[in-house]
Short mmCIF file of N, CA and C in Angstrom, two decimals:
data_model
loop_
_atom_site.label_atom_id
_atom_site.label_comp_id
_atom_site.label_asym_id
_atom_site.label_seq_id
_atom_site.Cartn_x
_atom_site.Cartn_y
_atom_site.Cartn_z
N UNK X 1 104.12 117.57 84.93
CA UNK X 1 104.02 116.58 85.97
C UNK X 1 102.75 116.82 86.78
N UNK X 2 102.21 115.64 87.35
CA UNK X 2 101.21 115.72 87.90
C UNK X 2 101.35 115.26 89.83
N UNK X 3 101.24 115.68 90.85
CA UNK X 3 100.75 115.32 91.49
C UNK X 3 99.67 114.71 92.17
N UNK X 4 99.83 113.20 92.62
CA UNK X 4 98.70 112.68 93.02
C UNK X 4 98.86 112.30 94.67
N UNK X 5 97.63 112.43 95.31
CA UNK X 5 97.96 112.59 96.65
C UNK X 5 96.50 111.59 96.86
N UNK X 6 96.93 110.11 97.05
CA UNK X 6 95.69 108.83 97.60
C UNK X 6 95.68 108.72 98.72
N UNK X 7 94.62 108.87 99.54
CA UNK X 7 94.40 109.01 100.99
C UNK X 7 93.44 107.76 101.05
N UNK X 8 93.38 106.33 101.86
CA UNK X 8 92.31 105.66 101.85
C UNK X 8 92.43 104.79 103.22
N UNK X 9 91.69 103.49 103.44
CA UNK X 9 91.60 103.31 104.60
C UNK X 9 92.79 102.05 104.35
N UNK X 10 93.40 102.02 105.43
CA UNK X 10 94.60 100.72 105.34
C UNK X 10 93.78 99.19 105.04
N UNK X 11 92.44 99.26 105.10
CA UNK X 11 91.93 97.91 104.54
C UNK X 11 91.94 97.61 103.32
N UNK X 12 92.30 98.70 102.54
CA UNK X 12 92.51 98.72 101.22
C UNK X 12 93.94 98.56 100.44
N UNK X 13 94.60 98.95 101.27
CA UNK X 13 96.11 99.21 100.78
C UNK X 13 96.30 98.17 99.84
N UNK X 14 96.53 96.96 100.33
CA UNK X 14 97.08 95.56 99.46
C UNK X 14 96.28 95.68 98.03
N UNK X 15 94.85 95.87 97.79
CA UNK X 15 94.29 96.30 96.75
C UNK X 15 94.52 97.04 95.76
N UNK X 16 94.87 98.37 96.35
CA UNK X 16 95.25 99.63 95.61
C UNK X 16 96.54 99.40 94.85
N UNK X 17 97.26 98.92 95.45
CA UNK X 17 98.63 97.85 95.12
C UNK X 17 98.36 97.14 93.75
N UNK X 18 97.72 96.57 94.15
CA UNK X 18 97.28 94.99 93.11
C UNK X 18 96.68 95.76 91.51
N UNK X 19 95.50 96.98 92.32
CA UNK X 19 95.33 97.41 90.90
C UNK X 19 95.66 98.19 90.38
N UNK X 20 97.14 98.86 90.82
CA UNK X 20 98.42 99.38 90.25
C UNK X 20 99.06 98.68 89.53
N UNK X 21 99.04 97.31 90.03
CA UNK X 21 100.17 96.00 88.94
C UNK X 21 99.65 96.03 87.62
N UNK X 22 98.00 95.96 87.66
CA UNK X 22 97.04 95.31 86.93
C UNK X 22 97.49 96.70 85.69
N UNK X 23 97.83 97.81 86.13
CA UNK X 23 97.51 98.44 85.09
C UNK X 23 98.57 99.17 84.68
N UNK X 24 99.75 98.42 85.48
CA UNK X 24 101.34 99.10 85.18
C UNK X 24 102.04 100.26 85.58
N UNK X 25 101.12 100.70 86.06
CA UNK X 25 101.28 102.27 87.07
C UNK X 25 101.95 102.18 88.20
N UNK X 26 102.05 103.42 89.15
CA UNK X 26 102.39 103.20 90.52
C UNK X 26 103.42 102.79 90.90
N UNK X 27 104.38 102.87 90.06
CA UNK X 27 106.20 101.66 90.30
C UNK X 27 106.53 102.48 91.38
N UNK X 28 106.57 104.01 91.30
CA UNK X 28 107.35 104.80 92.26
C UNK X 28 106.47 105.71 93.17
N UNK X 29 106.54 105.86 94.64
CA UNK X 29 105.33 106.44 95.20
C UNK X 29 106.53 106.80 96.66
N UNK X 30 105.80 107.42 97.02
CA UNK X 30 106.41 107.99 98.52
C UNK X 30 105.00 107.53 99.66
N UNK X 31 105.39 106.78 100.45
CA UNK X 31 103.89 105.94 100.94
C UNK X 31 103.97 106.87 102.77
N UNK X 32 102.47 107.46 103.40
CA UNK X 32 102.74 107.73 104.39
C UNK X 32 101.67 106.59 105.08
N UNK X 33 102.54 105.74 105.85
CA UNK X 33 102.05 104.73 106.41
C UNK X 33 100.76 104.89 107.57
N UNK X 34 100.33 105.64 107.97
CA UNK X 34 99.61 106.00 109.12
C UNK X 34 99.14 107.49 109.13
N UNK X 35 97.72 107.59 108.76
CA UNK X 35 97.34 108.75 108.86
C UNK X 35 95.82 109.38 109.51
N UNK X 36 95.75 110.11 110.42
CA UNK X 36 94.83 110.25 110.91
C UNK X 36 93.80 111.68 110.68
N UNK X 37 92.44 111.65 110.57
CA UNK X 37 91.66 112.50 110.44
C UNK X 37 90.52 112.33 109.77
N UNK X 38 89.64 113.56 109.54
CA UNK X 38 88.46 113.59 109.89
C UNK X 38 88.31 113.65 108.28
N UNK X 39 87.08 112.55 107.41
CA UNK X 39 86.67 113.03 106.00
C UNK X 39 84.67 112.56 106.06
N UNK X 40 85.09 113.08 104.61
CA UNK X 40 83.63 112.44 104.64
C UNK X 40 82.97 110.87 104.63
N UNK X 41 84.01 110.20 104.95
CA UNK X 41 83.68 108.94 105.74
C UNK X 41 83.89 108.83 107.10
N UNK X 42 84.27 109.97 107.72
CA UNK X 42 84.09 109.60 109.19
C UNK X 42 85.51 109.69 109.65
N UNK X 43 85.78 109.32 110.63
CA UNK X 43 87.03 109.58 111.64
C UNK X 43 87.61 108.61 111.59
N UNK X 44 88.75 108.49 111.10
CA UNK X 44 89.98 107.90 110.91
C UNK X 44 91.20 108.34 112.44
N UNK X 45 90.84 107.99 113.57
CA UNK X 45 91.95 107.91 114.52
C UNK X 45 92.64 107.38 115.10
N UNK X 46 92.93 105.79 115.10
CA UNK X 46 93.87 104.68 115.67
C UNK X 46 93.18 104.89 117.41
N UNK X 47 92.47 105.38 117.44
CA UNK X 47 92.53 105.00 119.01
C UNK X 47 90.93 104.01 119.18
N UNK X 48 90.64 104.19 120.54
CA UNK X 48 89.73 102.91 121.08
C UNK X 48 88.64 103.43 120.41
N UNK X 49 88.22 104.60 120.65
CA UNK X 49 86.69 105.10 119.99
C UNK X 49 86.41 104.99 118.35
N UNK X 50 87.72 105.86 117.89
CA UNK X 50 87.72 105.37 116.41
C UNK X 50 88.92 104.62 115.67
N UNK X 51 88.59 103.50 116.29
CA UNK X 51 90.15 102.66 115.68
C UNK X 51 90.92 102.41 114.32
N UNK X 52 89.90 102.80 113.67
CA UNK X 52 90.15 102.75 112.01
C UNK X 52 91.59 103.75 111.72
N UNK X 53 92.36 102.95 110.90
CA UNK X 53 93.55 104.11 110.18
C UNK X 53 93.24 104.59 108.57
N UNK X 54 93.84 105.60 108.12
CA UNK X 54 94.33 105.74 106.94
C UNK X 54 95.80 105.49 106.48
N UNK X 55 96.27 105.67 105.18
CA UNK X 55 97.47 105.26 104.91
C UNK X 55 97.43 106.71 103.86
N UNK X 56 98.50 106.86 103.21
CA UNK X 56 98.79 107.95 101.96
C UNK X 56 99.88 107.77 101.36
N UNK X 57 99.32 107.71 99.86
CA UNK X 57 100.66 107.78 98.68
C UNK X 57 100.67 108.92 97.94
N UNK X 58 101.89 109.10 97.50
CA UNK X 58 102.00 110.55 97.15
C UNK X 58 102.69 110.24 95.82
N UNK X 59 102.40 110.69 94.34
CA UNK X 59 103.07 110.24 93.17
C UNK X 59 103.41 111.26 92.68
N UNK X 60 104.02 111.59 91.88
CA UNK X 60 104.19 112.49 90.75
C UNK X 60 104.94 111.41 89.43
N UNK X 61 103.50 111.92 88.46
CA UNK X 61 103.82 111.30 86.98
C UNK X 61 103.68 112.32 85.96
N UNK X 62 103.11 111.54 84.99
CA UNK X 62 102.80 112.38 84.11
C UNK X 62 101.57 111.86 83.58
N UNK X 63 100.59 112.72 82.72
CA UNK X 63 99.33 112.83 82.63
C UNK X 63 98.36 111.28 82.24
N UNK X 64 99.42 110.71 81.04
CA UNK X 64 98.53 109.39 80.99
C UNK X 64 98.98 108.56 82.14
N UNK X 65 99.82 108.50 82.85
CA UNK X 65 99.83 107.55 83.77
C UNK X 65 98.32 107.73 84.89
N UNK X 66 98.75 109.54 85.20
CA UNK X 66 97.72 109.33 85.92
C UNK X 66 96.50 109.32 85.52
N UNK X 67 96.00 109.50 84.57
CA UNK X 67 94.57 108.85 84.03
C UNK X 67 94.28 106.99 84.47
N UNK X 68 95.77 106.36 84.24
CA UNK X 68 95.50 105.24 84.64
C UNK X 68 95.43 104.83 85.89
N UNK X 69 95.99 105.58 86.78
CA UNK X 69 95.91 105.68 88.70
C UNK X 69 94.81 105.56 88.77
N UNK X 70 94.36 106.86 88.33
CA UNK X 70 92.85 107.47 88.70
C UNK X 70 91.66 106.16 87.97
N UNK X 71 91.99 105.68 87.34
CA UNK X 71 91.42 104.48 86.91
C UNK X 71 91.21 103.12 87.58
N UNK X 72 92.42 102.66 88.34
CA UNK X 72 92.71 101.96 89.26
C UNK X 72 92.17 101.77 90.06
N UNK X 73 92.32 103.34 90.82
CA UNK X 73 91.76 104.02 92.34
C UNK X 73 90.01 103.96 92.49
N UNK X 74 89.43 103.99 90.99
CA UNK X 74 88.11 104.32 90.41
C UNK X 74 87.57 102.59 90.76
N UNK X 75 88.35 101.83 90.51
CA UNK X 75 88.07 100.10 90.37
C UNK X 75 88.09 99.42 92.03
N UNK X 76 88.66 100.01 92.33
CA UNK X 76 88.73 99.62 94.32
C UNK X 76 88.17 100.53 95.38
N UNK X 77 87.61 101.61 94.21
CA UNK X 77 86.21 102.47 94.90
C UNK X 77 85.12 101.90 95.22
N UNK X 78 84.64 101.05 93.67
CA UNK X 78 83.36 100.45 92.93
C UNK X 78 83.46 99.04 94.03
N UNK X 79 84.60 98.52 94.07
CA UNK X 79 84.81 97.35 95.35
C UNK X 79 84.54 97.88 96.78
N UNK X 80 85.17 98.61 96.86
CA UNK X 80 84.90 98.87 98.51
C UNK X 80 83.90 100.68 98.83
N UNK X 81 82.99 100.68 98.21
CA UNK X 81 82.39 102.11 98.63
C UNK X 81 82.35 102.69 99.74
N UNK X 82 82.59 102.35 100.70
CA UNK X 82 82.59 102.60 102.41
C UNK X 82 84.19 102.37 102.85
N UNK X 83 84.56 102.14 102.02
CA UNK X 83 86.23 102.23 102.53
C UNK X 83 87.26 103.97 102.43
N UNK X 84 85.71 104.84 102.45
CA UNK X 84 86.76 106.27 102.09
C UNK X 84 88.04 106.72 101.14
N UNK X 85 88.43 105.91 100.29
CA UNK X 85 89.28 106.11 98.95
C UNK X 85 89.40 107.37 98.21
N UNK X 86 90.04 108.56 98.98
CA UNK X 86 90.01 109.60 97.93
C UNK X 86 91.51 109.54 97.07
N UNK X 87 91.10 110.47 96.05
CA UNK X 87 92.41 110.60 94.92
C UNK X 87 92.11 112.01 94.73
N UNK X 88 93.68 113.42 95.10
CA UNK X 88 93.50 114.51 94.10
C UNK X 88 94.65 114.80 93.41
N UNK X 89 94.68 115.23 92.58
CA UNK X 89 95.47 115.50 91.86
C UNK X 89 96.12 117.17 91.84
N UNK X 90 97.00 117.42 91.16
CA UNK X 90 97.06 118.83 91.43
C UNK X 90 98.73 119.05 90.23
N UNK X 91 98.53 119.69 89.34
CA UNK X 91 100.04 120.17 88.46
C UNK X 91 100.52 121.20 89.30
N UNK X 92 102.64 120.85 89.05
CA UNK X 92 103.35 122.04 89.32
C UNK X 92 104.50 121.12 88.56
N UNK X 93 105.31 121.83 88.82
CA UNK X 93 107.00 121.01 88.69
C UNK X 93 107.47 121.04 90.21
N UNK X 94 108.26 119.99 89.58
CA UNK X 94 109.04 119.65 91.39
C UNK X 94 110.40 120.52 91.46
N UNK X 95 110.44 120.82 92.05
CA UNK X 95 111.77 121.97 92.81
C UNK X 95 112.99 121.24 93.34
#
């Protein structure tokens, strides 16, 4: 099993969505609706100075699926480059 952990900006969400449908992936996810902090796009804090949010999904599949996430995630990068879109991945088994 693979863990995947998508961190991006909530202007994207509906997207990331869409090109999950597109490629059959993504049915099951644990979504953290609101997330704040600092990347290499800059500050993500809901407040007045930096109003921008993040969002986070959290998957565990298995390997070709996530080749196709990571494929997805790769397609609404190339769309939005300034929208901060990371994807990592990471193996264990779940407990």
């Amino acid at each position: 099993m693979i863990r995947l952990e998508i961190i991006a900006n909530r202007s994207v969400e509906e997207n990331i969505l869409d090109a999950f449908k597109r490629e059959g992936v993504g049915k099951y996810y644990s979504k953290i609706p609101t997330v704040f902090g600092v990347g290499s796009s800059g500050p993500r804090m809901g407040d007045p100075i930096w109003p921008e949010e993040n969002f986070a999904l959290v998957i565990w599949c298995e390997k070709p699926e996530a080749a196709k996430i990571r494929r997805a995630i790769m397609e609404v990068k190339k769309q939005y480059p300034d929208e901060g879109i990371k994807i990592f991945g990471s193996t264990g088994v779940a407990l």
